[in-house]
C-alpha cells in the first residue's frame, strides 16, 4: 500500500473533545471519524485492525465449536415483551416503529433473538449443547456516549449464546468460553484481569468480566499478583487487614481539634487503620444510624444503599438534632434512639479507638460487649476494598488498578428459556427449559482498550497481532535515485514474504514522515536514507521499544518478516 493512496487523514493537533488517549490518537491517526454523538466511522486503518480482532475471536470460537452466524439487527418488540425486557431495559433500548405501526428494537444484545431462533427447532437433548454467536453492530442509547469507541451508541459486539440440557453442561460451555476469552485478550495484546462479577451459590463464579488494565478505566479494581484473584472494589467483600488496638481499661483522652481520622491518628501516633471511622446517616426508614468502618477505609455508596436503603448522610442540623458531635462520634454513650451498625471487616476487632461523643475527646481501648453492644443484625458490608487489603483467597496484599470492561461471560440459567417457553425433550421424555449462557466481547471497545495500553506521547504502538499494517517503509527522499529504488525493493520483498506493508511515497519532509509513522504506529519502520544506504544499510526501528539498528539492505526484509511472523496472533 502506498501512503499517498491511503485514506488516513491525520491531524496535527489534538482534537479538543478527546479526553482519552485512545479517542485522541484514533482520531489523529485518521482511523475513526465521528458522525454524531456515539456514532463513528471506522476508516480503513481501524477497519483492518477490527477485522484482525474479529479473526482472533473467530479462531478461538472455532476451537471450542461455537458456530458463527448472523441474526438481524432489528428485533421484534414481541420478543422483548415475552422476556419482560421491553419495559425493563428502559431508555437505553432504541425503539423504532415501521409503517404498519409495528414496533422493533435495535438490538443492544440478542438473548431474545437467539432464544426465539432455537425454541422451535432445537428439540432434543441429543442436539445439546449448542453454542451460536455472531459479530455485528449493537445499539444502546447510552445516557452519556463518550470517550470515542469506548462508549458508543452504535458499536461492534461479538455475542454468543449457549444452550445446554444440564447445569454441568452449562458450566462446561461457560468454562470453555471463559478460557477462550482469556486467550483472546492475550492474543490481541491486552493485559486483562478476569473479575468475578457474580458468585454462584456454591462459591464458583457465574459471571466474569474481563477488565483491561488502564488508568483511564471506569472500574476500580483490586487484584492479587500471587493467586490471580481480582475483583471490583465495589463488589469485593473487604478483606481488610484491620489493626486492633491494645487491650486495656476504657480510657478517655483529650484530643483537641482532632475531628478527622488523619488528625487523631497523628495526635495519638497510631495507624489510621487502628481508628474507627463513624458515619452518621438517616437510613431508608428514617432511622438515625451510626455506622463504624475501619479508619483507613471509605464507605461505598452502592454497598451502603444495599445495607441502608435510600439513605443520606446527616446534615449538621440533623447531627445536632440527634445529639451527635461531629468528628467525635463513638459507640460508647451514644444518644438514645441512634442505631449502631458495624462493617463486617471489624468482626475480629476487639479494641477500638473511637470518638467520646463530646468535643475534643476520644476513648481508647473501647471493647465491644463490655463498653458497648453490637446487635446481631448490626453487621453490614459497606466499605470498598483497596490496595493493601489482604487477598481473601490467599492472604497476600492486594494491588490496585483501574480497568476497562472489554468482555463478559454469564450463566443465564433458565431466565430467558422459561420466560419465552424455549424447551427441549430431555432423556426422560420431559420438556425442560434450556440452560443458557451468554458471552459478549466489545470488539470496537477492545480496539480502544488496546490503544490505551499501547501508546506513548508520539502515537500508537500497535501489537503486531492487530496492527493495521505490520511494516512501514520510509524512503526519506522519494525523488532520490538511491533512496527510492531501495525502498521499493525492500517493500517488494516484504510483500512477497506475505507481510503487510505501507510505503510512505509522499513528497514530504522526513520530519513529517517520522511523525506520521510514530502516530499511526505500525510495529516496524524501515527507514531508507542516503547515508546508511551508502554503507549498504537501512535503519530498522521497533515502534514499541523505540530501538533502532542499522541492518544490511540484503538482510532487512528477511529479518523483519521473521520478527513479524513470530508475533502474529
Ligand atoms: P458497561 O458496563 O461498560 O456499560 P455492559 O456491562 O453494559 O457495559 P455488556 O452488556 O456486558 O456491557 O456488553 C458486552 C460488551 O460490549 C462489554 O463488555 C463492552 O466491551 C461492550 N460494550 C457495552 N456497551 C458498549 C458501548 N456503549 N460502547 C462500546 N462497547 C460497549
Ligand atoms: Mg458487562
Coordinates of C-alpha atoms and ligand atoms in Angstrom, one line a residue:
X1 CA 0.0 0.0 0.0
X2 CA 1.2 3.5 -0.8
X3 CA 0.8 6.1 1.8
X4 CA -0.2 8.6 -0.9
X5 CA -3.3 6.4 -1.7
X6 CA -4.2 5.5 1.8
X7 CA -7.3 7.2 3.2
X8 CA -6.0 8.1 6.7
X9 CA -6.4 11.8 7.2
X10 CA -4.1 12.5 10.1
X11 CA -4.4 15.5 12.4
X12 CA -1.5 17.6 13.6
X13 CA -3.3 19.0 16.6
X14 CA -5.1 17.1 19.4
X15 CA -8.8 17.2 19.0
X16 CA -10.2 19.2 21.9
X17 CA -13.2 16.9 22.5
X18 CA -11.0 13.9 23.2
X19 CA -10.1 13.2 26.8
X20 CA -8.8 9.6 26.4
X21 CA -5.6 8.7 24.6
X22 CA -7.4 6.1 22.5
X23 CA -10.0 8.6 21.4
X24 CA -7.4 11.3 20.6
X25 CA -5.0 9.0 18.8
X26 CA -7.6 7.1 16.8
X27 CA -8.9 10.5 15.6
X28 CA -5.4 11.9 15.0
X29 CA -4.1 8.9 13.2
X30 CA -7.0 9.1 10.7
X31 CA -8.6 5.9 11.9
X32 CA -12.0 7.0 13.1
X33 CA -14.4 9.9 12.4
X34 CA -17.4 11.0 14.4
X35 CA -20.8 11.1 12.7
X36 CA -22.8 12.2 15.7
X37 CA -22.6 11.6 19.5
X38 CA -21.5 8.0 20.0
X39 CA -21.5 7.2 16.3
X40 CA -18.2 6.6 14.5
X41 CA -17.0 5.6 11.1
X42 CA -14.1 3.2 11.1
X43 CA -11.7 4.3 8.4
X44 CA -9.6 1.8 6.5
X45 CA -6.8 1.5 9.1
X46 CA -9.2 0.9 12.0
X47 CA -11.2 -1.5 9.9
X48 CA -8.1 -3.6 9.2
X49 CA -7.4 -3.8 13.0
X50 CA -11.0 -4.6 13.8
X51 CA -11.0 -7.4 11.3
X52 CA -7.9 -8.8 12.9
X53 CA -9.5 -8.7 16.4
X54 CA -12.6 -10.5 14.9
X55 CA -10.4 -13.1 13.3
X56 CA -8.8 -13.9 16.6
X57 CA -12.3 -14.2 18.1
X58 CA -13.4 -16.5 15.2
X59 CA -10.4 -18.6 15.7
X60 CA -10.9 -19.1 19.4
X61 CA -14.6 -19.8 18.9
X62 CA -13.9 -22.3 16.2
X63 CA -11.6 -24.1 18.7
X64 CA -14.5 -24.6 21.2
X65 CA -17.1 -25.5 18.5
X66 CA -19.0 -22.3 18.8
X67 CA -20.7 -21.6 15.4
X68 CA -20.8 -18.3 13.7
X69 CA -24.0 -17.0 12.1
X70 CA -25.7 -13.6 11.6
X71 CA -29.0 -12.6 13.0
X72 CA -30.9 -9.4 12.1
X73 CA -30.0 -6.2 14.0
X74 CA -33.7 -5.3 14.2
X75 CA -35.6 -7.3 16.8
X76 CA -39.3 -7.7 17.1
X77 CA -40.8 -6.0 20.1
X78 CA -43.0 -9.1 20.7
X79 CA -39.9 -11.0 21.8
X80 CA -38.9 -8.3 24.2
X81 CA -42.4 -8.3 25.7
X82 CA -42.1 -12.1 26.2
X83 CA -38.8 -11.7 28.1
X84 CA -40.1 -8.7 30.0
X85 CA -37.3 -6.5 28.9
X86 CA -39.3 -4.2 26.6
X87 CA -40.1 -2.2 29.8
X88 CA -37.1 -3.3 32.0
X89 CA -34.4 -2.2 29.6
X90 CA -35.5 1.4 29.8
X91 CA -34.5 4.3 27.6
X92 CA -31.2 2.7 26.6
X93 CA -33.2 0.4 24.2
X94 CA -33.5 2.1 20.8
X95 CA -37.0 1.6 19.6
X96 CA -38.5 2.1 16.1
X97 CA -41.9 1.7 14.6
X98 CA -42.4 0.6 11.0
X99 CA -45.1 1.9 8.6
X100 CA -47.6 -0.6 9.9
X101 CA -47.1 0.6 13.5
X102 CA -45.2 -2.5 14.3
X103 CA -42.6 -1.9 17.0
X104 CA -38.9 -3.1 16.9
X105 CA -35.8 -2.6 18.9
X106 CA -32.3 -2.1 17.5
X107 CA -30.6 -5.0 19.3
X108 CA -28.4 -3.9 22.3
X109 CA -27.7 -7.7 22.9
X110 CA -29.6 -10.7 21.4
X111 CA -30.7 -13.1 24.1
X112 CA -34.3 -12.9 22.9
X113 CA -33.4 -13.3 19.3
X114 CA -31.3 -16.5 19.9
X115 CA -33.8 -18.0 22.3
X116 CA -36.5 -17.4 19.7
X117 CA -34.3 -18.8 17.0
X118 CA -33.8 -22.2 18.6
X119 CA -37.0 -22.7 20.5
X120 CA -38.9 -24.4 17.7
X121 CA -36.1 -26.4 16.1
X122 CA -33.7 -27.4 18.8
X123 CA -35.9 -30.1 20.2
X124 CA -33.9 -32.9 21.8
X125 CA -31.2 -33.3 24.5
X126 CA -29.3 -35.2 21.8
X127 CA -28.6 -31.9 20.0
X128 CA -27.2 -30.2 23.0
X129 CA -25.0 -28.4 24.0
X130 CA -25.1 -25.9 21.2
X131 CA -23.3 -22.5 21.0
X132 CA -24.1 -19.9 18.4
X133 CA -22.6 -16.5 18.0
X134 CA -22.4 -13.5 15.7
X135 CA -20.4 -10.3 15.3
X136 CA -22.5 -7.3 14.4
X137 CA -23.3 -3.7 15.3
X138 CA -25.2 -3.2 18.5
X139 CA -27.2 -0.2 19.6
X140 CA -27.6 1.4 23.0
X141 CA -28.9 4.9 23.7
X142 CA -26.3 5.5 26.3
X143 CA -27.0 8.3 28.7
X144 CA -23.5 9.7 28.1
X145 CA -21.9 8.4 25.0
X146 CA -18.2 9.3 25.3
X147 CA -14.6 8.5 25.1
X148 CA -14.7 7.7 21.3
X149 CA -15.1 4.0 20.7
X150 CA -15.3 3.2 24.5
X151 CA -18.9 4.1 25.0
X152 CA -20.7 4.5 21.7
X153 CA -24.4 4.3 20.8
X154 CA -23.6 2.0 17.9
X155 CA -20.7 -0.3 18.4
X156 CA -19.4 -3.7 17.3
X157 CA -20.0 -6.7 19.6
X158 CA -19.4 -10.4 19.4
X159 CA -22.2 -12.0 21.3
X160 CA -22.7 -15.7 21.8
X161 CA -25.3 -17.9 23.4
X162 CA -25.0 -21.5 24.6
X163 CA -27.9 -23.9 25.1
X164 CA -27.4 -26.9 27.5
X165 CA -29.5 -29.7 28.9
X166 CA -27.8 -29.8 32.3
X167 CA -26.1 -27.4 34.7
X168 CA -22.9 -29.5 34.3
X169 CA -23.0 -28.9 30.5
X170 CA -23.7 -25.2 31.0
X171 CA -20.7 -25.0 33.4
X172 CA -18.6 -26.6 30.8
X173 CA -19.7 -24.2 28.0
X174 CA -19.1 -21.3 30.3
X175 CA -15.7 -22.5 31.4
X176 CA -14.6 -23.0 27.8
X177 CA -15.8 -19.5 26.8
X178 CA -14.1 -18.0 29.8
X179 CA -10.8 -19.7 28.8
X180 CA -11.3 -18.6 25.2
X181 CA -11.9 -15.0 26.3
X182 CA -8.7 -15.0 28.3
X183 CA -6.8 -16.3 25.3
X184 CA -8.4 -13.6 23.0
X185 CA -7.3 -10.8 25.3
X186 CA -3.8 -12.2 25.3
X187 CA -3.6 -12.7 21.6
X188 CA -4.8 -9.1 20.8
X189 CA -2.1 -7.8 23.2
X190 CA -4.4 -6.9 26.1
X191 CA -3.3 -7.3 29.7
X192 CA -6.7 -8.1 31.3
X193 CA -7.9 -9.4 34.6
X194 CA -10.9 -11.8 34.9
X195 CA -13.0 -10.1 37.6
X196 CA -15.8 -12.1 39.2
X197 CA -19.0 -10.1 38.7
X198 CA -21.3 -12.6 40.3
X199 CA -20.7 -15.5 42.6
X200 CA -22.9 -18.6 42.4
X201 CA -24.5 -20.3 45.4
X202 CA -21.8 -23.0 45.6
X203 CA -19.0 -20.5 45.6
X204 CA -18.0 -20.7 41.9
X205 CA -18.4 -17.8 39.7
X206 CA -21.4 -17.4 37.4
X207 CA -20.2 -14.3 35.7
X208 CA -16.8 -12.8 34.9
X209 CA -15.9 -9.5 33.4
X210 CA -12.5 -9.2 31.6
X211 CA -11.0 -5.9 32.6
X212 CA -8.2 -4.4 30.5
X213 CA -5.9 -2.6 32.9
X214 CA -5.7 1.1 32.1
X215 CA -5.6 4.2 34.2
X216 CA -8.4 5.6 32.1
X217 CA -10.7 2.7 33.0
X218 CA -14.0 3.3 34.7
X219 CA -13.8 0.4 37.1
X220 CA -11.7 0.4 40.2
X221 CA -10.1 -3.0 40.9
X222 CA -8.1 -4.9 43.4
X223 CA -6.1 -7.9 42.4
X224 CA -3.6 -10.4 43.7
X225 CA -0.4 -10.9 41.8
X226 CA 0.1 -14.1 43.7
X227 CA -3.1 -16.2 43.2
X228 CA -4.8 -14.3 40.4
X229 CA -7.8 -13.2 42.5
X230 CA -9.3 -10.0 41.0
X231 CA -12.4 -8.0 42.0
X232 CA -14.2 -4.8 41.5
X233 CA -13.6 -2.7 44.7
X234 CA -17.3 -2.2 45.0
X235 CA -18.0 -5.9 44.7
X236 CA -15.1 -7.3 46.7
X237 CA -16.1 -8.1 50.2
X238 CA -13.5 -6.1 52.1
X239 CA -10.8 -8.5 53.3
X240 CA -9.3 -5.8 55.4
X241 CA -6.2 -6.0 57.4
X242 CA -7.8 -4.4 60.5
X243 CA -5.4 -3.1 63.0
X244 CA -6.6 -3.9 66.5
X245 CA -5.8 -1.5 69.4
X246 CA -4.2 -2.6 72.6
X247 CA -6.2 -4.3 75.4
X248 CA -6.9 -2.2 78.5
X249 CA -9.4 -0.3 80.6
X250 CA -11.6 2.2 78.8
X251 CA -9.7 5.5 78.9
X252 CA -10.7 9.0 77.9
X253 CA -8.1 11.2 76.3
X254 CA -8.1 14.9 75.3
X255 CA -7.8 15.2 71.5
X256 CA -8.2 19.0 70.9
X257 CA -9.1 19.8 67.3
X258 CA -8.8 16.2 66.1
X259 CA -12.0 15.9 64.3
X260 CA -10.6 13.9 61.3
X261 CA -9.1 10.4 61.2
X262 CA -5.9 11.8 60.0
X263 CA -5.6 14.2 62.9
X264 CA -6.5 11.6 65.5
X265 CA -4.0 9.1 64.2
X266 CA -1.2 11.6 64.1
X267 CA -2.0 13.0 67.5
X268 CA -2.2 9.6 69.2
X269 CA 0.6 8.1 67.0
X270 CA -1.4 5.2 65.9
X271 CA -2.1 4.0 62.3
X272 CA -5.3 5.2 60.7
X273 CA -6.4 1.5 60.4
X274 CA -6.4 1.3 64.2
X275 CA -9.1 4.0 64.5
X276 CA -12.7 3.6 63.7
X277 CA -14.5 6.0 61.3
X278 CA -18.1 6.8 62.3
X279 CA -20.5 7.8 59.6
X280 CA -23.8 9.2 60.7
X281 CA -26.8 8.8 58.4
X282 CA -30.5 8.6 58.2
X283 CA -31.4 5.2 56.7
X284 CA -34.2 4.4 54.2
X285 CA -36.7 4.0 57.0
X286 CA -35.8 7.4 58.6
X287 CA -33.8 5.9 61.5
X288 CA -30.7 7.8 62.7
X289 CA -27.9 5.4 62.3
X290 CA -24.1 5.5 63.0
X291 CA -22.0 3.0 61.1
X292 CA -18.4 2.2 62.1
X293 CA -15.8 1.3 59.5
X294 CA -12.0 0.8 59.7
X295 CA -10.5 4.3 59.9
X296 CA -8.5 3.9 56.7
X297 CA -11.5 2.8 54.5
X298 CA -14.3 4.6 52.8
X299 CA -18.0 3.7 52.8
X300 CA -19.1 2.8 49.3
X301 CA -22.4 4.4 48.2
X302 CA -23.7 1.4 46.2
X303 CA -23.0 -1.0 49.1
X304 CA -24.4 1.4 51.6
X305 CA -27.7 1.6 49.6
X306 CA -27.9 -2.2 49.8
X307 CA -27.5 -2.0 53.6
X308 CA -29.5 1.1 54.4
X309 CA -31.9 1.6 51.5
X310 CA -32.3 5.2 50.3
X311 CA -30.1 6.7 53.0
X312 CA -28.4 10.1 53.3
X313 CA -25.5 11.3 55.4
X314 CA -26.7 13.5 58.2
X315 CA -26.5 17.3 57.7
X316 CA -25.0 19.4 60.5
X317 CA -28.6 20.2 61.7
X318 CA -29.5 16.5 61.7
X319 CA -26.4 15.7 63.7
X320 CA -27.3 18.3 66.3
X321 CA -30.9 17.1 66.5
X322 CA -29.7 13.5 67.1
X323 CA -27.3 14.8 69.8
X324 CA -24.2 13.8 67.9
X325 CA -20.9 15.7 68.0
X326 CA -19.4 16.0 64.5
X327 CA -15.9 14.4 64.3
X328 CA -16.1 12.8 67.8
X329 CA -18.8 10.1 67.4
X330 CA -18.2 6.8 69.1
X331 CA -20.2 3.7 70.1
X332 CA -19.9 4.3 73.9
X333 CA -22.6 6.5 75.3
X334 CA -24.5 7.3 72.1
X335 CA -27.6 9.3 72.5
X336 CA -30.9 7.3 72.8
X337 CA -32.5 6.3 69.6
X338 CA -29.3 6.1 67.5
X339 CA -28.8 2.7 65.9
X340 CA -25.3 1.3 65.7
X341 CA -24.1 -0.6 62.7
X342 CA -20.6 -2.0 62.1
X343 CA -18.9 -3.1 58.9
X344 CA -18.1 -6.8 58.8
X345 CA -14.4 -6.0 58.3
X346 CA -14.4 -5.2 62.1
X347 CA -15.7 -8.6 63.2
X348 CA -12.5 -9.5 64.8
X349 CA -11.6 -6.1 66.1
X350 CA -11.6 -6.2 69.9
X351 CA -10.0 -2.9 70.9
X352 CA -11.2 0.3 69.4
X353 CA -10.0 3.9 69.4
X354 CA -13.2 6.0 68.9
X355 CA -14.7 9.4 69.5
X356 CA -16.0 10.1 73.0
X357 CA -19.3 11.7 71.9
X358 CA -18.1 15.0 73.2
X359 CA -15.9 17.6 71.5
X360 CA -12.1 17.3 71.6
X361 CA -12.0 13.9 73.3
X362 CA -11.5 10.2 72.3
X363 CA -11.8 6.9 74.0
X364 CA -9.0 4.3 74.0
X365 CA -9.5 0.5 74.5
X366 CA -13.2 0.5 73.8
X367 CA -14.3 -3.1 73.9
X368 CA -17.4 -4.5 72.2
X369 CA -19.5 -6.5 74.6
X370 CA -18.0 -4.7 77.6
X371 CA -18.3 -1.0 76.8
X372 CA -20.9 -1.1 74.1
X373 CA -23.1 -3.6 72.3
X374 CA -23.3 -4.7 68.7
X375 CA -26.6 -6.3 67.9
X376 CA -26.7 -9.4 65.7
X377 CA -28.4 -7.6 62.9
X378 CA -26.0 -4.6 63.1
X379 CA -23.3 -6.1 60.8
X380 CA -23.2 -4.6 57.4
X381 CA -20.9 -4.8 54.3
X382 CA -20.4 -1.2 53.2
X383 CA -16.7 -0.5 52.6
X384 CA -14.7 -0.7 49.4
X385 CA -11.7 -3.0 49.2
X386 CA -8.5 -1.1 48.3
X387 CA -4.9 -1.8 47.5
X388 CA -3.1 -3.1 50.6
X389 CA -6.1 -5.1 51.8
X390 CA -5.5 -8.8 52.1
X391 CA -6.4 -11.2 49.4
X392 CA -9.5 -13.2 50.5
X393 CA -8.2 -16.2 48.7
X394 CA -4.6 -16.4 49.7
X395 CA -4.0 -13.7 52.3
X396 CA -1.3 -11.7 50.3
X397 CA -1.6 -8.0 49.9
X398 CA -3.8 -6.8 47.1
X399 CA -2.7 -4.4 44.3
X400 CA -5.0 -1.7 42.9
X401 CA -5.7 -0.9 39.3
X402 CA -8.3 0.6 37.1
X403 CA -9.9 -1.4 34.3
X404 CA -11.9 -1.2 31.1
X405 CA -14.6 -3.9 30.7
X406 CA -13.9 -5.4 27.4
X407 CA -15.9 -8.6 27.7
X408 CA -18.2 -10.6 29.9
X409 CA -19.3 -14.2 30.3
X410 CA -22.5 -15.0 32.1
X411 CA -24.5 -18.1 33.1
X412 CA -28.1 -17.1 32.4
X413 CA -29.7 -20.3 33.6
X414 CA -33.3 -20.6 32.5
X415 CA -34.1 -16.9 32.7
X416 CA -34.9 -16.4 29.0
X417 CA -35.9 -20.0 28.1
X418 CA -38.5 -20.1 30.8
X419 CA -39.9 -16.6 30.1
X420 CA -40.0 -17.4 26.4
X421 CA -41.1 -21.1 26.6
X422 CA -37.9 -22.4 25.0
X423 CA -37.8 -26.1 25.9
X424 CA -36.3 -29.4 24.7
X425 CA -37.2 -33.0 25.3
X426 CA -34.9 -34.5 27.9
X427 CA -33.7 -38.1 28.1
X428 CA -36.6 -38.9 30.4
X429 CA -39.0 -37.5 27.8
X430 CA -39.9 -34.5 29.8
X431 CA -39.9 -31.0 28.4
X432 CA -37.4 -28.8 30.1
X433 CA -36.2 -25.2 29.6
X434 CA -32.7 -24.8 28.1
X435 CA -29.9 -23.8 30.5
X436 CA -28.3 -20.8 28.7
X437 CA -25.1 -18.9 28.9
X438 CA -24.2 -15.6 27.1
X439 CA -20.8 -14.4 26.1
X440 CA -20.1 -10.9 24.9
X441 CA -17.0 -9.0 23.6
X442 CA -17.0 -5.4 22.7
X443 CA -14.9 -5.5 19.5
X444 CA -14.7 -1.8 19.0
X445 CA -14.1 -1.1 22.7
X446 CA -11.3 -3.7 22.6
X447 CA -9.7 -1.7 19.8
X448 CA -9.8 1.4 22.0
X449 CA -8.5 -0.6 25.0
X450 CA -5.6 -1.8 23.0
X451 CA -4.6 1.7 22.2
X452 CA -5.0 2.7 25.8
X453 CA -2.4 0.1 26.7
X454 CA -0.1 0.5 23.7
X455 CA 0.7 4.2 23.1
X456 CA 3.2 6.8 24.0
X457 CA 3.5 10.6 23.6
X458 CA 4.1 10.2 19.9
X459 CA 1.3 8.0 19.0
X460 CA 0.0 4.4 18.9
X461 CA 2.4 1.4 19.1
X462 CA 0.3 -1.5 17.8
X463 CA 1.0 -5.0 18.8
X464 CA 1.7 -7.0 15.6
X465 CA -1.3 -9.2 16.0
X466 CA -3.8 -6.3 15.5
X467 CA -1.7 -3.7 13.7
X468 CA -3.4 -2.2 10.6
X469 CA -0.2 -2.8 8.7
X470 CA 2.9 -4.6 10.0
X471 CA 5.7 -2.6 8.5
X472 CA 6.2 0.9 7.1
X473 CA 9.0 1.6 4.7
X474 CA 10.1 5.2 4.8
X475 CA 12.2 6.5 1.9
X476 CA 13.5 9.8 3.1
X477 CA 13.6 11.3 -0.4
X478 CA 11.3 9.8 -3.0
X479 CA 12.9 11.7 -5.8
X480 CA 16.3 10.4 -5.0
X481 CA 17.6 7.7 -7.3
X482 CA 19.3 6.0 -4.3
X483 CA 16.6 6.0 -1.7
X484 CA 13.6 5.2 -3.7
X485 CA 14.7 2.1 -5.5
X486 CA 16.0 0.6 -2.2
X487 CA 12.6 1.3 -0.6
X488 CA 10.7 -0.2 -3.4
X489 CA 12.9 -3.3 -3.4
X490 CA 12.5 -3.8 0.4
X491 CA 8.8 -3.3 0.2
X492 CA 8.5 -5.7 -2.7
X493 CA 10.5 -8.4 -0.8
X494 CA 8.3 -7.9 2.3
X495 CA 5.1 -8.2 0.3
X496 CA 6.5 -11.3 -1.3
X497 CA 7.1 -12.7 2.1
X498 CA 3.4 -12.1 3.0
X499 CA 4.0 -9.0 5.2
X500 CA 1.5 -6.1 5.2
X501 CA 3.5 -3.0 4.1
X502 CA 2.9 0.7 3.7
X503 CA 5.4 2.7 1.7
X504 CA 5.5 6.4 2.5
X505 CA 5.8 7.6 -1.0
X506 CA 4.8 11.1 -0.3
X507 CA 7.0 14.1 -1.2
X508 CA 7.0 15.2 2.4
X509 CA 9.9 16.2 4.6
X510 CA 11.5 13.4 6.7
X511 CA 10.1 15.0 9.9
X512 CA 6.6 14.8 8.7
X513 CA 7.0 11.2 7.7
X514 CA 8.6 10.2 11.0
X515 CA 5.8 11.9 13.0
X516 CA 3.1 10.2 11.0
X517 CA 4.9 6.8 11.2
X518 CA 5.0 7.1 15.0
X519 CA 1.4 8.4 15.2
X520 CA 0.0 5.5 13.1
X521 CA 2.2 3.2 15.0
X522 CA 2.9 0.2 12.6
X523 CA 5.2 -2.1 14.6
X524 CA 8.3 -1.8 12.4
X525 CA 9.7 1.1 10.4
X526 CA 12.4 0.6 7.7
X527 CA 14.0 4.0 7.1
X528 CA 15.8 4.3 3.8
X529 CA 18.2 7.3 3.9
X530 CA 21.1 8.1 1.7
X531 CA 23.8 8.0 4.3
X532 CA 23.0 4.5 5.5
X533 CA 22.5 3.2 2.0
X534 CA 26.0 4.3 1.1
X535 CA 27.2 1.7 3.6
X536 CA 24.8 -0.9 2.3
X537 CA 22.3 -0.4 5.2
X538 CA 18.9 0.9 6.2
X539 CA 17.7 1.8 9.6
X540 CA 15.2 -0.5 11.4
X541 CA 13.1 0.9 14.1
X542 CA 10.9 -1.1 16.5
X543 CA 8.0 1.3 17.2
X544 CA 7.1 -0.2 20.6
X545 CA 10.6 -0.2 22.2
X546 CA 12.0 2.7 20.1
X547 CA 15.1 0.6 19.4
X548 CA 16.9 1.4 16.2
X549 CA 19.6 -0.6 14.4
X550 CA 21.4 -0.5 11.1
X551 CA 20.6 -3.6 9.1
X552 CA 22.0 -4.6 5.7
X553 CA 19.8 -3.9 2.8
X554 CA 20.1 -7.5 1.7
X555 CA 19.1 -8.8 5.1
X556 CA 16.4 -6.5 6.3
X557 CA 13.3 -8.0 4.7
X558 CA 14.1 -11.5 5.9
X559 CA 14.8 -10.2 9.4
X560 CA 11.7 -8.1 9.6
X561 CA 9.5 -10.8 8.1
X562 CA 10.8 -13.2 10.8
X563 CA 10.1 -10.8 13.6
X564 CA 6.6 -10.1 12.4
X565 CA 5.6 -13.7 11.8
X566 CA 6.8 -14.7 15.3
X567 CA 4.5 -12.1 16.8
X568 CA 1.4 -12.7 14.8
X569 CA -1.5 -13.9 16.8
Ligands
LIG1 P1 -20.8 -1.1 30.5 O1 -21.0 -1.5 32.0 O2 -19.5 -0.6 30.2 O3 -21.9 -0.2 30.1 P2 -22.1 -3.5 29.9 O4 -21.8 -4.4 31.0 O5 -23.5 -2.9 29.9 O6 -21.0 -2.4 29.7 P3 -22.4 -5.9 28.2 O7 -23.9 -5.9 28.1 O8 -21.8 -6.8 29.1 O9 -21.9 -4.4 28.5 O10 -21.9 -6.0 26.7 C1 -20.7 -6.8 26.3 C2 -19.6 -5.9 25.9 O11 -19.9 -4.9 25.0 C3 -19.0 -5.1 27.1 O12 -18.1 -5.9 27.8 C4 -18.3 -4.0 26.3 O13 -17.0 -4.4 25.9 C5 -19.1 -3.8 25.1 N1 -20.0 -2.6 25.3 C6 -21.1 -2.4 26.0 N2 -21.6 -1.2 25.9 C7 -20.8 -0.5 25.0 C8 -20.8 0.8 24.4 N3 -21.7 1.6 24.7 N4 -19.8 1.1 23.5 C9 -18.9 0.2 23.2 N5 -18.8 -1.1 23.7 C10 -19.8 -1.4 24.6
LIG2 MG1 -21.0 -6.2 31.0

